[in-house]
Coordinates of C-alpha atoms in Angstrom, one line a residue:
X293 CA 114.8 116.8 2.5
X294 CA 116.5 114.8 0.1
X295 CA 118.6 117.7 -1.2
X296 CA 119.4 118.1 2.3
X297 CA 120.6 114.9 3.1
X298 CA 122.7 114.9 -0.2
X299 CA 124.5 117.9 0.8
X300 CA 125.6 116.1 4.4
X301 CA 126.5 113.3 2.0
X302 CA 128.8 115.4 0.4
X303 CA 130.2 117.7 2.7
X304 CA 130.9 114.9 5.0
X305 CA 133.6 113.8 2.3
X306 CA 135.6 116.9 2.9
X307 CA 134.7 117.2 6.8
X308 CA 136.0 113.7 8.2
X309 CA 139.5 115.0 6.2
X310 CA 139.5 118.1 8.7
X311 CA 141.8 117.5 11.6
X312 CA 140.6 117.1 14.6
X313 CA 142.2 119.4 16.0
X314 CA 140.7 121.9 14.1
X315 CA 137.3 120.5 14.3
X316 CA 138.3 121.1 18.1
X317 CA 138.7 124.4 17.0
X318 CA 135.5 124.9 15.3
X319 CA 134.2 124.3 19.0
X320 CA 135.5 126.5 20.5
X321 CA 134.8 129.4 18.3
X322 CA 131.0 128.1 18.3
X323 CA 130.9 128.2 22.4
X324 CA 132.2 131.6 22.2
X325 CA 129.3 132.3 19.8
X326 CA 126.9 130.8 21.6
X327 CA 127.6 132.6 25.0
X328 CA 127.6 135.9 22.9
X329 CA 124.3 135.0 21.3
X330 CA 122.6 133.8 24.7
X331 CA 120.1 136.6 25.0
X332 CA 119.1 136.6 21.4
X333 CA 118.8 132.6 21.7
X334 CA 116.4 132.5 25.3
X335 CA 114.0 135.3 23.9
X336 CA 113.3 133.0 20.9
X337 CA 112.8 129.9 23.1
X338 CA 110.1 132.2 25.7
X339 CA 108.5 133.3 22.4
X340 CA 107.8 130.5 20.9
X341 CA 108.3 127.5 23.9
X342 CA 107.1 129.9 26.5
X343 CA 108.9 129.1 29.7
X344 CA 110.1 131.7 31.5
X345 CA 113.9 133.9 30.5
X346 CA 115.5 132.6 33.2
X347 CA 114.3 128.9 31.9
X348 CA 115.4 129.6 28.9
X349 CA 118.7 131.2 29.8
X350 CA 119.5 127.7 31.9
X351 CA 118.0 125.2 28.5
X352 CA 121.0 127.5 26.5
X353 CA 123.4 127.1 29.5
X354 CA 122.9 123.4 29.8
X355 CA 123.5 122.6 26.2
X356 CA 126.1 124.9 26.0
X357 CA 128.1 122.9 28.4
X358 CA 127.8 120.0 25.8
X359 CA 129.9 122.2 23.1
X360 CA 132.4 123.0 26.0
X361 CA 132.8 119.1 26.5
X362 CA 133.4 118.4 22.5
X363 CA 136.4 120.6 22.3
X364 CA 137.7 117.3 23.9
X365 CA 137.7 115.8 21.4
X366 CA 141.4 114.8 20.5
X367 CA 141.5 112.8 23.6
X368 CA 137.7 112.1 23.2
X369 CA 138.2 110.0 20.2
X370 CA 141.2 108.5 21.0
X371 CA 141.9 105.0 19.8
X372 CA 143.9 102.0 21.2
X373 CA 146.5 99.8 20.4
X374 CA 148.8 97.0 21.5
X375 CA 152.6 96.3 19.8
X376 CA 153.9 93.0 19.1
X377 CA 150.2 91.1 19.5
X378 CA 152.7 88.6 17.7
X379 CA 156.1 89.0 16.3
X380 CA 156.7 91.6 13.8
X381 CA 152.5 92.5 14.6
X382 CA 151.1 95.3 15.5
X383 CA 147.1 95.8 16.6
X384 CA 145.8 99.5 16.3
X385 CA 142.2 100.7 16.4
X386 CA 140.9 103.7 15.2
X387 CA 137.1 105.8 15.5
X388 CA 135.9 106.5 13.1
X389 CA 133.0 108.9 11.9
X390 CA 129.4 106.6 10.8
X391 CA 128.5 109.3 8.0
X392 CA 125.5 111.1 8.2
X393 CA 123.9 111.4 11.4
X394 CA 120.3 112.8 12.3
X395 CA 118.6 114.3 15.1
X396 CA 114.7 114.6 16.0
X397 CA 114.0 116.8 18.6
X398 CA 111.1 117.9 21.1
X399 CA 109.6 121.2 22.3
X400 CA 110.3 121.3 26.0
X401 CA 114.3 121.9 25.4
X402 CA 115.0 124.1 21.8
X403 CA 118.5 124.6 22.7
X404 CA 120.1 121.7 25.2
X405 CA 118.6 119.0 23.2
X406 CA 120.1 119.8 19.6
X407 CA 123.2 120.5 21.3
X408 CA 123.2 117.1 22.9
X409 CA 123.3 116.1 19.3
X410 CA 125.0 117.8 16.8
X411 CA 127.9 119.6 18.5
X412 CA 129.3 115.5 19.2
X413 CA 128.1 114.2 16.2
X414 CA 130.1 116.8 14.5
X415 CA 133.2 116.8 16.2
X416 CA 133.6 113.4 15.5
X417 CA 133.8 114.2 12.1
X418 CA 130.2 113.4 11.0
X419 CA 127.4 115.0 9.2
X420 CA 124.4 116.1 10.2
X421 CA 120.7 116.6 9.2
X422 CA 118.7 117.8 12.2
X423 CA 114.7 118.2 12.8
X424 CA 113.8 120.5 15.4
X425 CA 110.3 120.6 16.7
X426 CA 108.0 122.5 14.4
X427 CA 106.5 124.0 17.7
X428 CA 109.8 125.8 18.5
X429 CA 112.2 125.7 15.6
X430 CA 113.7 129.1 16.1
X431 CA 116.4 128.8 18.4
X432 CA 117.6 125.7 16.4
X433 CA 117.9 127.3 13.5
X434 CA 119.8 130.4 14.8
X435 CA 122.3 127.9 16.7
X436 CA 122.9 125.7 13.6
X437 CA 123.4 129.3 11.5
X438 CA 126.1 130.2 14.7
X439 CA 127.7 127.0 14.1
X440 CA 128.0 127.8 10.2
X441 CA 129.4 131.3 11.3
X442 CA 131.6 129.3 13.6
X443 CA 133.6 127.2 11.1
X444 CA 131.1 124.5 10.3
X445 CA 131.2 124.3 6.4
X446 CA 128.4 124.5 4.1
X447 CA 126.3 121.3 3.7
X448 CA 127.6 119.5 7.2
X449 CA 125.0 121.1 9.3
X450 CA 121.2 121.1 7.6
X451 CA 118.1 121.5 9.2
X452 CA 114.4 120.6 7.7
X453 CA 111.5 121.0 9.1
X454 CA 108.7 119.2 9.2
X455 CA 106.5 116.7 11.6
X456 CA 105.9 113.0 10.9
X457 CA 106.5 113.1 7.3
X458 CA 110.0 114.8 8.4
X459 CA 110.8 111.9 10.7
X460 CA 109.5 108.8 8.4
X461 CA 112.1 110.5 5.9
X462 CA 114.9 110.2 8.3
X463 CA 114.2 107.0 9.4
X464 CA 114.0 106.0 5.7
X465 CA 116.6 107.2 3.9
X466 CA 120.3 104.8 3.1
X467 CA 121.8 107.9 3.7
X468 CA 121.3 108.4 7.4
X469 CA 123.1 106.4 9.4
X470 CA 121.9 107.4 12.7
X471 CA 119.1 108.7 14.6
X472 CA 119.5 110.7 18.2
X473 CA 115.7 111.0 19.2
X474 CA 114.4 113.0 22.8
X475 CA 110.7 113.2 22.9
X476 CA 107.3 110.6 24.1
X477 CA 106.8 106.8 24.6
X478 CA 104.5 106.7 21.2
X479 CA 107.0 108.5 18.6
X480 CA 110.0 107.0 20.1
X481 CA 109.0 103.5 20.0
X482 CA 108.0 104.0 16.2
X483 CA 110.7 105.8 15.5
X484 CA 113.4 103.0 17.4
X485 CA 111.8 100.0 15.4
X486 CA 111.5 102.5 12.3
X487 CA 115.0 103.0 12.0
X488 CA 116.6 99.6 13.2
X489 CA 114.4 97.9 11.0
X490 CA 116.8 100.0 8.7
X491 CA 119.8 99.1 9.8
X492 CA 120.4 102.5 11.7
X493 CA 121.7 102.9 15.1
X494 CA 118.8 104.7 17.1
X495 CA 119.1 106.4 20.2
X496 CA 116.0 107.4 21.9
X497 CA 115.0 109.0 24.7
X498 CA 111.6 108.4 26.0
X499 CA 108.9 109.6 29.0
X500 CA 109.5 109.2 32.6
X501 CA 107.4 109.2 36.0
X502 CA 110.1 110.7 38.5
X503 CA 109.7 110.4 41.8
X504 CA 111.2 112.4 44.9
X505 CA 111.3 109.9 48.4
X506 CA 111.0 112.9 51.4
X507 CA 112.2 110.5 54.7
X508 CA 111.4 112.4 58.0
X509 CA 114.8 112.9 59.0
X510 CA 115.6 115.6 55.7
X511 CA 115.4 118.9 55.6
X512 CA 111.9 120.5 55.8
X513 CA 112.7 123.4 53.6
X514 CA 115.0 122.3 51.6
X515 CA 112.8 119.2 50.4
X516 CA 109.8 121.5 49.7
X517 CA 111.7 124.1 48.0
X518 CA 113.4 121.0 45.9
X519 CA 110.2 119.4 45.0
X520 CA 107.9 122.6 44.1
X521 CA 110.8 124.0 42.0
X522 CA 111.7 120.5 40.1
X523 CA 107.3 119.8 39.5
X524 CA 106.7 123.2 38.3
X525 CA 109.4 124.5 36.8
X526 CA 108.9 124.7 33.0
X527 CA 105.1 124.9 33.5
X528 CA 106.4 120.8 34.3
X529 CA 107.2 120.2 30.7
X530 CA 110.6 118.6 31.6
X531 CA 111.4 114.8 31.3
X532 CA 113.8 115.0 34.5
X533 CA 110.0 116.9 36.1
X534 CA 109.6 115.4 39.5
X535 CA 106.1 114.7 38.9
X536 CA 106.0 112.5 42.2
X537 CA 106.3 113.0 45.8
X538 CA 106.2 110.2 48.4
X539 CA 106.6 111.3 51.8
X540 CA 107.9 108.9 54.2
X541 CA 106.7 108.3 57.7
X542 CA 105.9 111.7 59.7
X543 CA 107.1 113.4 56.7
X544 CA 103.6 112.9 55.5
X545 CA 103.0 116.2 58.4
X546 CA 104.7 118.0 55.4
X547 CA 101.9 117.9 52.9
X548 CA 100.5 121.0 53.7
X549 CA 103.4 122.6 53.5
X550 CA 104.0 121.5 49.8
X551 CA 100.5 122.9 48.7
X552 CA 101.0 126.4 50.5
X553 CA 104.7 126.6 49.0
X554 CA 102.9 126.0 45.5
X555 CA 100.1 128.4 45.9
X556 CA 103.3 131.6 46.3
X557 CA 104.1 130.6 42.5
X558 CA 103.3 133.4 40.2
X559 CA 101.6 132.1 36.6
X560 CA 102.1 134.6 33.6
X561 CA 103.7 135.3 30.1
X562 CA 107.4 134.1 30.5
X563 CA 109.0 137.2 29.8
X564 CA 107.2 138.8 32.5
X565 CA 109.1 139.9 35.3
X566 CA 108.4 137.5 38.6
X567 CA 106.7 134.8 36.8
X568 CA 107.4 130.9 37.6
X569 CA 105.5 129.2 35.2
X570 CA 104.9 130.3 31.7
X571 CA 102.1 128.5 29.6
X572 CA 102.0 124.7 28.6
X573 CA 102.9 124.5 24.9
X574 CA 99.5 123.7 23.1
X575 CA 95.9 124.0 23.7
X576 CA 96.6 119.7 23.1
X577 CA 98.9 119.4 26.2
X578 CA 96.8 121.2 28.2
X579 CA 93.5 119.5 27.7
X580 CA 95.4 116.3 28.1
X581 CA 96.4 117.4 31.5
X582 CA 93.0 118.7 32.5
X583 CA 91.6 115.8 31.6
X584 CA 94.2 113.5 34.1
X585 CA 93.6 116.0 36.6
X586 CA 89.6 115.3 36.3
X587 CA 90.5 111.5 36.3
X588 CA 92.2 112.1 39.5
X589 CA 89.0 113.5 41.5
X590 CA 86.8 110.8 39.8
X591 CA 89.3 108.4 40.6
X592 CA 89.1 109.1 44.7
X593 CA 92.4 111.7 44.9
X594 CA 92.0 114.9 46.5
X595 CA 92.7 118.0 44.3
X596 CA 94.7 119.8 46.8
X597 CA 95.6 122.9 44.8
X598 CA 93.6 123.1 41.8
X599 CA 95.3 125.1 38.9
X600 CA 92.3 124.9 36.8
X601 CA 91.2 127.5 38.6
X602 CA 93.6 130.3 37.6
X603 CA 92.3 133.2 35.8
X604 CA 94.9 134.8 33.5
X605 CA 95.4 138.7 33.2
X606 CA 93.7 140.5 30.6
X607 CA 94.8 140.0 26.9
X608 CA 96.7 136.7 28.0
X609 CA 92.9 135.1 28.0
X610 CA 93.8 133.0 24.9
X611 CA 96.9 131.0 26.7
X612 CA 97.1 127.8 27.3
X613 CA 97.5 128.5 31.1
X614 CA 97.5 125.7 33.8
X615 CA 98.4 127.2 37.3
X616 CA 100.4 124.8 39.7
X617 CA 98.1 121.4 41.2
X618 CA 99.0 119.0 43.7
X619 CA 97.1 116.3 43.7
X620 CA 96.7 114.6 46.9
X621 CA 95.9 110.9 48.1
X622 CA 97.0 109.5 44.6
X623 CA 97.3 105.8 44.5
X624 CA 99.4 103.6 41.9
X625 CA 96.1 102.6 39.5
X626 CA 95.2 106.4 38.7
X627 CA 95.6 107.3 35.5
X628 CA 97.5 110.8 37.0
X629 CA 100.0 108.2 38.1
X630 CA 100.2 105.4 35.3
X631 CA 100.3 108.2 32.5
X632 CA 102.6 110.9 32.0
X633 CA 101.0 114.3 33.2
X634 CA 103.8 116.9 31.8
X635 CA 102.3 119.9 33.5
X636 CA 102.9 121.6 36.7
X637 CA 100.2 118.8 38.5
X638 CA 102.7 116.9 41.2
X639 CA 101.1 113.7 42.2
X640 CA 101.5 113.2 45.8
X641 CA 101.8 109.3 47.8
X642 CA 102.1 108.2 51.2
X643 CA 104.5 105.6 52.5
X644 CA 105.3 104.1 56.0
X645 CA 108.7 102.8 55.1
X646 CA 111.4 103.2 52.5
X647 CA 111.1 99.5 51.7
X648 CA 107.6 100.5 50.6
X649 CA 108.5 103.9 48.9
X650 CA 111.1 101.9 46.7
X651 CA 108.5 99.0 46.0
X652 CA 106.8 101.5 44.3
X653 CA 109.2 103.4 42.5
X654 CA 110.4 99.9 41.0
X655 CA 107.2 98.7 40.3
X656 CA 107.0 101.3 37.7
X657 CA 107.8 101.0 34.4
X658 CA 109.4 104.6 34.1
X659 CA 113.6 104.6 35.1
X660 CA 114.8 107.6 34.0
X661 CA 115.5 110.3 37.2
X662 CA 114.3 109.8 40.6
X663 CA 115.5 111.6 44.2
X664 CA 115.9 111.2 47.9
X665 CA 115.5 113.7 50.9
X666 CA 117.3 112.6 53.6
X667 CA 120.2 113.5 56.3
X668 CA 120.9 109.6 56.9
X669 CA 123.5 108.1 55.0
X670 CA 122.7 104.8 55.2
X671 CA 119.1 105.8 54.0
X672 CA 120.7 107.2 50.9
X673 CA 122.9 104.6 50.0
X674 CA 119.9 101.6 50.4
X675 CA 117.6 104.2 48.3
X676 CA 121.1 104.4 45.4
X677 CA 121.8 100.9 45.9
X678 CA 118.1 99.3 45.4
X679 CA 116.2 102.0 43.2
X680 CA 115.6 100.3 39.4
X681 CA 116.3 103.8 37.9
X682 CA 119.0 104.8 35.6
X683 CA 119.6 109.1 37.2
X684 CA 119.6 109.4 41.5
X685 CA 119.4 112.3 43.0
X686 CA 120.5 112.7 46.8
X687 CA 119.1 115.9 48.2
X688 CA 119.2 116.9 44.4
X689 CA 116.1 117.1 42.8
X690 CA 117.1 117.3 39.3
X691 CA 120.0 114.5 38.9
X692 CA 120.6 115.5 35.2
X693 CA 124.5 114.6 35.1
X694 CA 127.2 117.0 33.7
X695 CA 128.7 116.3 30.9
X696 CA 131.4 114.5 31.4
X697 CA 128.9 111.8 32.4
X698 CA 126.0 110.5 30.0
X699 CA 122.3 111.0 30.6
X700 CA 121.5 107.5 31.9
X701 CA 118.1 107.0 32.2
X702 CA 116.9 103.1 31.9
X703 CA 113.8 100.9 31.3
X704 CA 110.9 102.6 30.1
X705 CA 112.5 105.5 29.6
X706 CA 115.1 104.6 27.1
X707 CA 115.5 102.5 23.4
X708 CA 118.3 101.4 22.1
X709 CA 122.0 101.0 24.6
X710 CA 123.8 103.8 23.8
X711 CA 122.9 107.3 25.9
X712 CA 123.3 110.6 25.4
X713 CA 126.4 113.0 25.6
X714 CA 129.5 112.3 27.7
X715 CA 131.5 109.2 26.7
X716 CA 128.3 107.2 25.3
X717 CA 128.1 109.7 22.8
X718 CA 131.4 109.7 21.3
X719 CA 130.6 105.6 21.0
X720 CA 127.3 106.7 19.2
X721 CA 128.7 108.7 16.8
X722 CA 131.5 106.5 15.6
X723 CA 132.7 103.3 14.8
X724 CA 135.7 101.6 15.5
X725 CA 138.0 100.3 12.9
X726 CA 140.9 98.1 13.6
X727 CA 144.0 97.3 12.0
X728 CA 146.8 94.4 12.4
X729 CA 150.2 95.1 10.2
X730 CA 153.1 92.7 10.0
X731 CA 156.3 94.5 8.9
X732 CA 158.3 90.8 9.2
X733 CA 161.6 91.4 7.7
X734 CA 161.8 88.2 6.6
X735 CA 158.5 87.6 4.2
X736 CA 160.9 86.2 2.0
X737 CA 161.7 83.5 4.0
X738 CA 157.9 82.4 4.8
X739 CA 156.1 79.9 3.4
X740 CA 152.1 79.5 2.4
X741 CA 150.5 77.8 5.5
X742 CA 146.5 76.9 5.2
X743 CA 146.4 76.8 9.0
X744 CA 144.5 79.3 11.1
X745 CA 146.5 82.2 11.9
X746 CA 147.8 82.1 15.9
X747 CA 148.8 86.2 15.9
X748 CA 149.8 85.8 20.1
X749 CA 152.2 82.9 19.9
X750 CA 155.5 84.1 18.9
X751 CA 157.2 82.7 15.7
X752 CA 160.4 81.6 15.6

């Protein structure tokens, strides 16, 4: 690791030199590598994440469209200035690049999430040392060798491997200046105070308990198809999962029709023709969830669709298989609710009014997606205008923004004021350095003066 870091010490000297015009350029080559290495890159991710090719083909797609995004760079990283702040003055400022930069990264997203990082970070004119997860590493390590192949030179791009010895080191070391983190409540709370106890900037991204509002006046189909797809896709091993459902009103009639819908999914090995939801990613993750689904029926829910109950095919016996659940009746002290399931289990509530659908959606901790079903525009803009939650979805169950936008998820969901990709990240991965300059043709003619300066009152 150290030997790592000290070659993204050292190449960084030559790489902040490069234009950026040609860093631009770098870019560019490395999207065009990436779309030509798609198929190779999704077949590691289903061997070794397990969601299904499709899945995968969209987690490449979706991170790819962060590298199309950098080769913005030159107007990205522009700087400002103002002439004549005073006579003779001039005030510039620049952005510049922090050094080297690190990444820590979780299972659920092996391609989108290092290039949320890296490809910005880069650009910019940084370093950088990342740590994919040492479930999935694969796909990160054939992107970073893509982005060698690509123009990147030897020593800016290093990845190490490792698990909480890995990310001590990166908290730890002078060297690294700052930390881009995606993954759980626990590791990214240690890993925020960690490194800003440091002096590093830290970005983290945390858990989240999304929830979907169905009013009575959306569309029936639309809403189910939205919800099912949004809780189960991924086996639900998203951080955007809609893991919630609260059905408004005479909505509620539409229950039934969420638990049917479910039971169509088809549960197999992800490179299996037909299948919706591959295998969890651990025999941990699963247990966990089993064990929130048993809290729910202890707790008074009703297990509407039990996915305990699937039986895989023959030779598949050893997966960590959880078909899809809905869990009905749930109330806001069960522990399927208060905790973060991350499965395909969606917790389904009951509410008589928006007011009340809101109340609950603001009364937990969680802010970082949530979504509304609806056909009234005044409904939507209440449910934008008084939801507590940094990503809103209207009629959109998976409000992950573009990236021209940043990923803007708030409260519990978040450490440290800087987000991800999008504008936020070019501020993340620089600093800005400013410059006042007096050409005065006349410095001959000035005297000392022991006064404060006053740079914007003209001197005669």
């Amino acid at each position: 690791m150290d030997e790592a870091t000290e070659n993204c010490e050292k190449a960084f000297k030559e790489w902040r030199e490069v234009s950026v015009s040609n860093r631009m350029r770098v870019m560019l080559k490395y999207q065009q590598l990436i779309r030509e290495n798609t198929t190779e890159i999704q077949h590691l991710i289903t061997e070794e994440q397990g969601k299904t090719l499709e899945d995968a083909k969209g987690d490449v797609f979706r991170g790819l469209e962060i590298v199309e995004h950098a080769c913005s760079a030159p107007s990205l990283i522009m700087g400002e200035t103002v002439e004549n702040v005073s006579t003779h003055m001039d005030t510039y400022s620049y952005r510049q690049p922090l050094g080297v930069c690190a990444g820590i990264c979780p299972f659920n997203f092996p391609a989108m999430v290092p290039l949320w990082m890296f490809p910005l970070a880069l650009v910019t004119g940084n370093s950088f040392l990342l740590k994919p997860s040492e479930r999935d590493p694969s796909a990160a390590v054939h992107m970073a060798k893509l982005a060698h192949d690509a123009g990147v030179p030897a020593g800016a791009l290093n990845v190490i491997h490792g698990a909480k010895e890995a990310v001590n080191y990166i908290c730890d070391a002078p060297a690294i200046k700052a930390i881009s983190f995606v993954g759980g409540n626990q590791a990214g709370e240690y890993i925020h105070a960690r490194g800003t106890g440091n002096g590093k900037r830290v970005q983290a991204n945390l858990g989240a308990k999304n929830h979907a509002v169905i009013m009575e006046d959306a569309s029936k189909d639309h809403a189910v198809n939205s919800i099912i797809g949004a809780s189960m896709g991924a086996a639900g091993q998203r951080c955007m999962a809609l893991s919630v459902a609260i059905f408004v009103g005479k909505s509620q009639e539409w229950i039934n029709d969420v638990v049917e819908k479910a039971k169509t999914l088809m549960v197999g090995p992800g490179k299996q023709a037909g299948v919706d939801v591959g295998p969890m990613i651990s025999p941990f993750a699963k247990n966990r969830a089993l064990d929130l689904i048993q809290s729910a029926a202890e707790q008074g829910a009703t297990i509407a669709l039990d996915g305990r109950e699937y039986t895989p095919a023959a030779g598949y016996e050893k997966g960590n298989w959880l078909g899809p659940t809905v869990i009905t009746n749930v109330t806001t002290d069960m522990r399927c609710y208060t905790e973060e399931i991350f499965g395909p289990v969606l917790c389904v509530m009951s509410a008589e009014t928006l007011d009340d659908a809101l109340k609950i959606i603001n009364s937990n901790p969680y802010g970082n997606g949530t979504a509304i079903f609806t056909s009234s525009g005044a409904a939507a803009r209440k449910f934008q205008h008084d939801v507590d939650v940094g990503q809103i979805g209207i009629n959109v169950p998976v409000p992950v923004p573009l990236p021209m936008f940043s990923f803007t998820g708030s409260r519990a969901s978040i450490r440290g004021d800087i987000n991800f990709y999008g504008k936020q990240a070019i501020q993340f991965y620089t600093y800005w350095k400013t410059i006042t300059s007096n050409w005065n043709p006349a410095f001959a003619n000035t005297g000392a003066s022991v006064n404060m300066p006053i740079l914007g009152q003209d001197r005669k």
